[in-house]
Amino acid sequence: MRTIDIAEILSPDLKSRMRAQDLKMYIENGGADAVEIDFRNVKFATRSFMDEFYNLFLKDANACHCAVSITNVPEDIKTMLDSVSRTQVKAKVIPSHTPEIVFKDVNEFLQYVSNPVH
C-alpha cells in the first residue's frame, strides 16, 4: 500500500473540487493497487473539496480503480466529511394524488388563494 500525504501533493488548504480531481488523476497515474491518503498536514478543507473527495474516493469503491483508505483526518475535517456523506442520499419523490392546478395569470392565482373553499 502506498501512502500519500495529501497536503504535500495538493496543499495544506484544500479549496476546490478541481483539487480532488487532480488527486484522483495523480493516484490513477501512480498505478498503485491500494493507497492510503494521509490528512495529517491538512489545515483547511472546503465543503466543495470534501464533497468531491467523497464522491471520487469513498462513495464508490471502484471509482478510483484502486483501494483507497484515509488516515490522520483532523476532527473538523472528519466532521465535514460525515456531513457530506449524509447529504449524498437523494430525496424520495412522493407521488401526489392531488391534480395539478394551472393558472392563466397572477390575478387568477390570487383569486384562487383568496377563496377559502377548494
Backbone as JSON Lines, residues from 0, in Angstrom:
{"i":0,"aa":"M","n":[0.85,-1.18,0.0],"ca":[0.0,0.0,0.0],"c":[0.89,1.23,0.0]}
{"i":1,"aa":"R","n":[0.53,2.17,-0.83],"ca":[1.27,3.42,-0.95],"c":[0.58,4.49,-0.1]}
{"i":2,"aa":"T","n":[1.34,5.23,0.69],"ca":[0.78,6.33,1.5],"c":[1.05,7.64,0.77]}
{"i":3,"aa":"I","n":[-0.01,8.45,0.68],"ca":[0.08,9.74,0.0],"c":[-0.23,10.84,1.01]}
{"i":4,"aa":"D","n":[0.72,11.76,1.18],"ca":[0.5,12.94,2.02],"c":[-0.25,13.95,1.15]}
{"i":5,"aa":"I","n":[-1.55,14.06,1.37],"ca":[-2.4,14.9,0.52],"c":[-1.95,16.37,0.55]}
{"i":6,"aa":"A","n":[-1.48,16.85,1.7],"ca":[-1.04,18.24,1.8],"c":[0.22,18.46,0.98]}
{"i":7,"aa":"E","n":[1.08,17.47,0.9],"ca":[2.3,17.6,0.1],"c":[1.98,17.59,-1.39]}
{"i":8,"aa":"I","n":[1.04,16.75,-1.79],"ca":[0.68,16.64,-3.21],"c":[-0.15,17.84,-3.67]}
{"i":9,"aa":"L","n":[-1.14,18.24,-2.86],"ca":[-2.04,19.33,-3.26],"c":[-1.71,20.63,-2.54]}
{"i":10,"aa":"S","n":[-1.97,20.65,-1.23],"ca":[-1.78,21.85,-0.43],"c":[-2.34,21.56,0.96]}
{"i":11,"aa":"P","n":[-1.88,22.27,1.98],"ca":[-2.5,22.1,3.3],"c":[-3.9,22.7,3.35]}
{"i":12,"aa":"D","n":[-4.24,23.51,2.35],"ca":[-5.56,24.12,2.24],"c":[-6.24,23.56,0.99]}
{"i":13,"aa":"L","n":[-7.25,22.74,1.21],"ca":[-7.95,22.06,0.12],"c":[-9.22,22.84,-0.18]}
{"i":14,"aa":"K","n":[-9.22,23.58,-1.29],"ca":[-10.26,24.57,-1.5],"c":[-11.22,24.33,-2.66]}
{"i":15,"aa":"S","n":[-10.96,23.4,-3.55],"ca":[-11.85,23.29,-4.7],"c":[-12.05,21.85,-5.14]}
{"i":16,"aa":"R","n":[-13.13,21.65,-5.87],"ca":[-13.44,20.34,-6.44],"c":[-12.33,19.89,-7.39]}
{"i":17,"aa":"M","n":[-11.76,20.84,-8.12],"ca":[-10.71,20.51,-9.08],"c":[-9.5,19.87,-8.4]}
{"i":18,"aa":"R","n":[-9.21,20.29,-7.19],"ca":[-8.06,19.71,-6.48],"c":[-8.32,18.24,-6.15]}
{"i":19,"aa":"A","n":[-9.55,17.89,-5.82],"ca":[-9.89,16.48,-5.58],"c":[-9.73,15.69,-6.87]}
{"i":20,"aa":"Q","n":[-10.13,16.28,-8.0],"ca":[-9.97,15.61,-9.29],"c":[-8.49,15.47,-9.65]}
{"i":21,"aa":"D","n":[-7.69,16.48,-9.3],"ca":[-6.23,16.39,-9.51],"c":[-5.65,15.23,-8.72]}
{"i":22,"aa":"L","n":[-6.11,15.06,-7.48],"ca":[-5.63,13.96,-6.65],"c":[-5.99,12.62,-7.26]}
{"i":23,"aa":"K","n":[-7.19,12.52,-7.79],"ca":[-7.62,11.27,-8.42],"c":[-6.71,10.94,-9.6]}
{"i":24,"aa":"M","n":[-6.43,11.92,-10.44],"ca":[-5.54,11.69,-11.58],"c":[-4.14,11.28,-11.12]}
{"i":25,"aa":"Y","n":[-3.65,11.94,-10.07],"ca":[-2.33,11.63,-9.52],"c":[-2.28,10.17,-9.06]}
{"i":26,"aa":"I","n":[-3.32,9.74,-8.36],"ca":[-3.36,8.36,-7.86],"c":[-3.47,7.37,-9.01]}
{"i":27,"aa":"E","n":[-4.35,7.66,-9.96],"ca":[-4.52,6.75,-11.1],"c":[-3.24,6.64,-11.93]}
{"i":28,"aa":"N","n":[-2.54,7.75,-12.1],"ca":[-1.29,7.73,-12.87],"c":[-0.16,7.02,-12.12]}
{"i":29,"aa":"G","n":[-0.3,6.91,-10.79],"ca":[0.71,6.23,-9.99],"c":[0.66,4.72,-10.11]}
{"i":30,"aa":"G","n":[-0.48,4.19,-10.56],"ca":[-0.61,2.76,-10.81],"c":[-0.67,1.86,-9.59]}
{"i":31,"aa":"A","n":[-0.88,2.4,-8.41],"ca":[-0.95,1.57,-7.21],"c":[-2.28,0.83,-7.12]}
{"i":32,"aa":"D","n":[-2.25,-0.36,-6.54],"ca":[-3.48,-1.13,-6.32],"c":[-4.23,-0.64,-5.08]}
{"i":33,"aa":"A","n":[-3.49,-0.04,-4.14],"ca":[-4.09,0.46,-2.9],"c":[-3.31,1.69,-2.44]}
{"i":34,"aa":"V","n":[-4.05,2.69,-1.97],"ca":[-3.41,3.9,-1.43],"c":[-4.06,4.28,-0.11]}
{"i":35,"aa":"E","n":[-3.25,4.86,0.74],"ca":[-3.73,5.43,1.99],"c":[-3.49,6.93,1.89]}
{"i":36,"aa":"I","n":[-4.55,7.71,1.98],"ca":[-4.43,9.16,1.87],"c":[-4.32,9.72,3.28]}
{"i":37,"aa":"D","n":[-3.18,10.35,3.55],"ca":[-2.86,10.87,4.88],"c":[-3.19,12.36,4.95]}
{"i":38,"aa":"F","n":[-4.11,12.71,5.84],"ca":[-4.56,14.09,6.02],"c":[-3.8,14.82,7.13]}
{"i":39,"aa":"R","n":[-2.75,14.22,7.65],"ca":[-2.03,14.75,8.82],"c":[-1.69,16.23,8.72]}
{"i":40,"aa":"N","n":[-1.26,16.7,7.57],"ca":[-0.8,18.08,7.43],"c":[-1.82,19.02,6.81]}
{"i":41,"aa":"V","n":[-3.06,18.56,6.69],"ca":[-4.11,19.41,6.13],"c":[-4.6,20.37,7.22]}
{"i":42,"aa":"K","n":[-4.66,21.64,6.88],"ca":[-5.1,22.68,7.82],"c":[-6.54,23.1,7.59]}
{"i":43,"aa":"F","n":[-7.0,22.99,6.32],"ca":[-8.32,23.5,5.97],"c":[-8.84,22.76,4.75]}
{"i":44,"aa":"A","n":[-10.15,22.51,4.73],"ca":[-10.78,21.92,3.55],"c":[-12.18,22.51,3.41]}
{"i":45,"aa":"T","n":[-12.53,22.91,2.2],"ca":[-13.87,23.44,1.97],"c":[-14.86,22.29,1.81]}
{"i":46,"aa":"R","n":[-16.11,22.63,1.95],"ca":[-17.16,21.63,1.74],"c":[-17.14,21.14,0.29]}
{"i":47,"aa":"S","n":[-16.85,22.03,-0.64],"ca":[-16.78,21.64,-2.05],"c":[-15.71,20.57,-2.27]}
{"i":48,"aa":"F","n":[-14.54,20.81,-1.7],"ca":[-13.47,19.81,-1.84],"c":[-13.91,18.49,-1.23]}
{"i":49,"aa":"M","n":[-14.44,18.53,-0.01],"ca":[-14.8,17.29,0.69],"c":[-15.93,16.56,-0.03]}
{"i":50,"aa":"D","n":[-16.86,17.29,-0.62],"ca":[-17.94,16.67,-1.37],"c":[-17.38,15.91,-2.57]}
{"i":51,"aa":"E","n":[-16.49,16.56,-3.31],"ca":[-15.88,15.92,-4.48],"c":[-14.99,14.76,-4.05]}
{"i":52,"aa":"F","n":[-14.23,14.95,-2.99],"ca":[-13.38,13.88,-2.46],"c":[-14.22,12.66,-2.09]}
{"i":53,"aa":"Y","n":[-15.31,12.9,-1.39],"ca":[-16.2,11.81,-1.0],"c":[-16.72,11.07,-2.25]}
{"i":54,"aa":"N","n":[-17.2,11.82,-3.22],"ca":[-17.75,11.21,-4.43],"c":[-16.69,10.45,-5.23]}
{"i":55,"aa":"L","n":[-15.48,10.96,-5.29],"ca":[-14.43,10.32,-6.09],"c":[-13.77,9.13,-5.4]}
{"i":56,"aa":"F","n":[-13.65,9.19,-4.07],"ca":[-12.85,8.17,-3.39],"c":[-13.62,7.27,-2.43]}
{"i":57,"aa":"L","n":[-14.68,7.77,-1.84],"ca":[-15.33,6.99,-0.78],"c":[-16.7,6.46,-1.16]}
{"i":58,"aa":"K","n":[-17.44,7.18,-1.94],"ca":[-18.81,6.78,-2.28],"c":[-18.82,5.49,-3.1]}
{"i":59,"aa":"D","n":[-17.98,5.43,-4.1],"ca":[-17.9,4.27,-4.98],"c":[-16.48,3.72,-4.9]}
{"i":60,"aa":"A","n":[-16.33,2.56,-4.27],"ca":[-15.01,1.99,-4.05],"c":[-14.26,1.71,-5.35]}
{"i":61,"aa":"N","n":[-14.95,1.56,-6.46],"ca":[-14.29,1.25,-7.73],"c":[-14.0,2.48,-8.58]}
{"i":62,"aa":"A","n":[-14.42,3.65,-8.14],"ca":[-14.29,4.85,-8.97],"c":[-12.84,5.21,-9.25]}
{"i":63,"aa":"C","n":[-11.97,4.96,-8.3],"ca":[-10.57,5.35,-8.44],"c":[-9.7,4.23,-9.01]}
{"i":64,"aa":"H","n":[-10.27,3.07,-9.25],"ca":[-9.55,1.92,-9.81],"c":[-8.47,1.38,-8.87]}
{"i":65,"aa":"C","n":[-8.56,1.72,-7.58],"ca":[-7.68,1.13,-6.58],"c":[-8.36,1.28,-5.21]}
{"i":66,"aa":"A","n":[-7.91,0.5,-4.26],"ca":[-8.47,0.58,-2.9],"c":[-7.94,1.85,-2.24]}
{"i":67,"aa":"V","n":[-8.85,2.63,-1.64],"ca":[-8.47,3.89,-1.0],"c":[-8.88,3.85,0.46]}
{"i":68,"aa":"S","n":[-7.95,4.22,1.32],"ca":[-8.28,4.42,2.73],"c":[-7.74,5.79,3.13]}
{"i":69,"aa":"I","n":[-8.29,6.33,4.22],"ca":[-7.83,7.64,4.69],"c":[-7.36,7.49,6.13]}
{"i":70,"aa":"T","n":[-6.41,8.34,6.5],"ca":[-5.85,8.29,7.85],"c":[-5.51,9.69,8.34]}
{"i":71,"aa":"N","n":[-5.4,9.81,9.67],"ca":[-4.99,11.07,10.31],"c":[-5.85,12.27,9.9]}
{"i":72,"aa":"V","n":[-7.15,12.05,9.8],"ca":[-8.07,13.11,9.41],"c":[-8.36,13.98,10.64]}
{"i":73,"aa":"P","n":[-8.05,15.29,10.57],"ca":[-8.35,16.18,11.69],"c":[-9.86,16.17,12.01]}
{"i":74,"aa":"E","n":[-10.17,16.41,13.24],"ca":[-11.55,16.3,13.72],"c":[-12.52,17.2,12.95]}
{"i":75,"aa":"D","n":[-12.13,18.44,12.66],"ca":[-13.04,19.34,11.94],"c":[-13.28,18.86,10.51]}
{"i":76,"aa":"I","n":[-12.28,18.29,9.89],"ca":[-12.45,17.77,8.53],"c":[-13.24,16.47,8.56]}
{"i":77,"aa":"K","n":[-13.05,15.68,9.58],"ca":[-13.84,14.46,9.74],"c":[-15.33,14.81,9.9]}
{"i":78,"aa":"T","n":[-15.61,15.85,10.65],"ca":[-16.99,16.31,10.83],"c":[-17.59,16.74,9.49]}
{"i":79,"aa":"M","n":[-16.82,17.47,8.69],"ca":[-17.29,17.9,7.37],"c":[-17.52,16.68,6.48]}
{"i":80,"aa":"L","n":[-16.63,15.72,6.52],"ca":[-16.78,14.52,5.7],"c":[-18.02,13.74,6.1]}
{"i":81,"aa":"D","n":[-18.28,13.64,7.4],"ca":[-19.5,12.98,7.87],"c":[-20.74,13.71,7.37]}
{"i":82,"aa":"S","n":[-20.7,15.02,7.43],"ca":[-21.83,15.83,6.97],"c":[-22.06,15.63,5.47]}
{"i":83,"aa":"V","n":[-20.99,15.64,4.71],"ca":[-21.09,15.43,3.26],"c":[-21.68,14.06,2.96]}
{"i":84,"aa":"S","n":[-21.24,13.05,3.68],"ca":[-21.73,11.69,3.4],"c":[-23.23,11.56,3.69]}
{"i":85,"aa":"R","n":[-23.72,12.3,4.68],"ca":[-25.15,12.23,5.0],"c":[-26.02,12.95,3.97]}
{"i":86,"aa":"T","n":[-25.45,13.88,3.24],"ca":[-26.24,14.63,2.25],"c":[-26.23,13.99,0.87]}
{"i":87,"aa":"Q","n":[-25.57,12.88,0.72],"ca":[-25.46,12.22,-0.58],"c":[-26.71,11.42,-0.95]}
{"i":88,"aa":"V","n":[-27.59,11.19,0.0],"ca":[-28.79,10.41,-0.27],"c":[-29.8,11.29,-1.0]}
{"i":89,"aa":"K","n":[-30.28,10.8,-2.12],"ca":[-31.27,11.55,-2.89],"c":[-32.62,11.52,-2.19]}
{"i":90,"aa":"A","n":[-33.33,12.61,-2.25],"ca":[-34.65,12.69,-1.64],"c":[-35.63,11.81,-2.41]}
{"i":91,"aa":"K","n":[-36.51,11.17,-1.69],"ca":[-37.54,10.35,-2.33],"c":[-38.62,11.26,-2.89]}
{"i":92,"aa":"V","n":[-39.12,10.9,-4.05],"ca":[-40.24,11.62,-4.64],"c":[-41.5,10.91,-4.19]}
{"i":93,"aa":"I","n":[-42.34,11.65,-3.51],"ca":[-43.59,11.09,-3.02],"c":[-44.69,11.5,-3.98]}
{"i":94,"aa":"P","n":[-45.33,10.52,-4.6],"ca":[-46.36,10.87,-5.57],"c":[-47.54,11.56,-4.9]}
{"i":95,"aa":"S","n":[-48.08,12.51,-5.6],"ca":[-49.23,13.25,-5.1],"c":[-50.47,12.82,-5.88]}
{"i":96,"aa":"H","n":[-51.57,12.67,-5.18],"ca":[-52.82,12.31,-5.84],"c":[-53.69,13.55,-6.08]}
{"i":97,"aa":"T","n":[-53.11,14.71,-5.76],"ca":[-53.82,15.97,-5.98],"c":[-53.54,16.44,-7.4]}
{"i":98,"aa":"P","n":[-54.59,16.79,-8.14],"ca":[-54.36,17.23,-9.52],"c":[-53.59,18.56,-9.56]}
{"i":99,"aa":"E","n":[-52.83,18.73,-10.59],"ca":[-52.07,19.96,-10.79],"c":[-53.02,21.08,-11.16]}
{"i":100,"aa":"I","n":[-52.79,22.25,-10.57],"ca":[-53.62,23.42,-10.86],"c":[-52.77,24.39,-11.66]}
{"i":101,"aa":"V","n":[-53.3,24.83,-12.79],"ca":[-52.59,25.76,-13.66],"c":[-53.39,27.05,-13.75]}
{"i":102,"aa":"F","n":[-52.7,28.18,-13.63],"ca":[-53.34,29.48,-13.68],"c":[-52.91,30.21,-14.94]}
{"i":103,"aa":"K","n":[-53.81,30.99,-15.5],"ca":[-53.51,31.77,-16.71],"c":[-52.63,32.96,-16.4]}
{"i":104,"aa":"D","n":[-52.85,33.55,-15.22],"ca":[-52.09,34.72,-14.84],"c":[-52.09,34.87,-13.32]}
{"i":105,"aa":"V","n":[-51.42,35.9,-12.83],"ca":[-51.29,36.14,-11.39],"c":[-52.65,36.46,-10.78]}
{"i":106,"aa":"N","n":[-53.47,37.2,-11.47],"ca":[-54.79,37.56,-10.93],"c":[-55.63,36.3,-10.67]}
{"i":107,"aa":"E","n":[-55.57,35.35,-11.59],"ca":[-56.32,34.11,-11.4],"c":[-55.78,33.34,-10.18]}
{"i":108,"aa":"F","n":[-54.47,33.35,-10.02],"ca":[-53.86,32.72,-8.84],"c":[-54.31,33.4,-7.55]}
{"i":109,"aa":"L","n":[-54.24,34.74,-7.54],"ca":[-54.66,35.48,-6.34],"c":[-56.13,35.23,-6.0]}
{"i":110,"aa":"Q","n":[-56.96,35.17,-6.99],"ca":[-58.36,34.87,-6.78],"c":[-58.52,33.47,-6.17]}
{"i":111,"aa":"Y","n":[-57.72,32.53,-6.64],"ca":[-57.81,31.15,-6.12],"c":[-57.4,31.08,-4.64]}
{"i":112,"aa":"V","n":[-56.27,31.72,-4.3],"ca":[-55.79,31.63,-2.92],"c":[-56.65,32.46,-1.95]}
{"i":113,"aa":"S","n":[-57.38,33.45,-2.45],"ca":[-58.23,34.25,-1.56],"c":[-59.55,33.55,-1.27]}
{"i":114,"aa":"N","n":[-59.9,32.51,-2.04],"ca":[-61.13,31.74,-1.84],"c":[-60.82,30.6,-0.88]}
{"i":115,"aa":"P","n":[-61.41,30.6,0.33],"ca":[-61.09,29.56,1.32],"c":[-61.65,28.17,0.99]}
{"i":116,"aa":"V","n":[-62.56,28.06,0.06],"ca":[-63.16,26.77,-0.26],"c":[-62.49,26.2,-1.52]}
{"i":117,"aa":"H","n":[-61.81,25.05,-1.34],"ca":[-61.18,24.39,-2.51],"c":[-61.49,22.93,-2.44]}
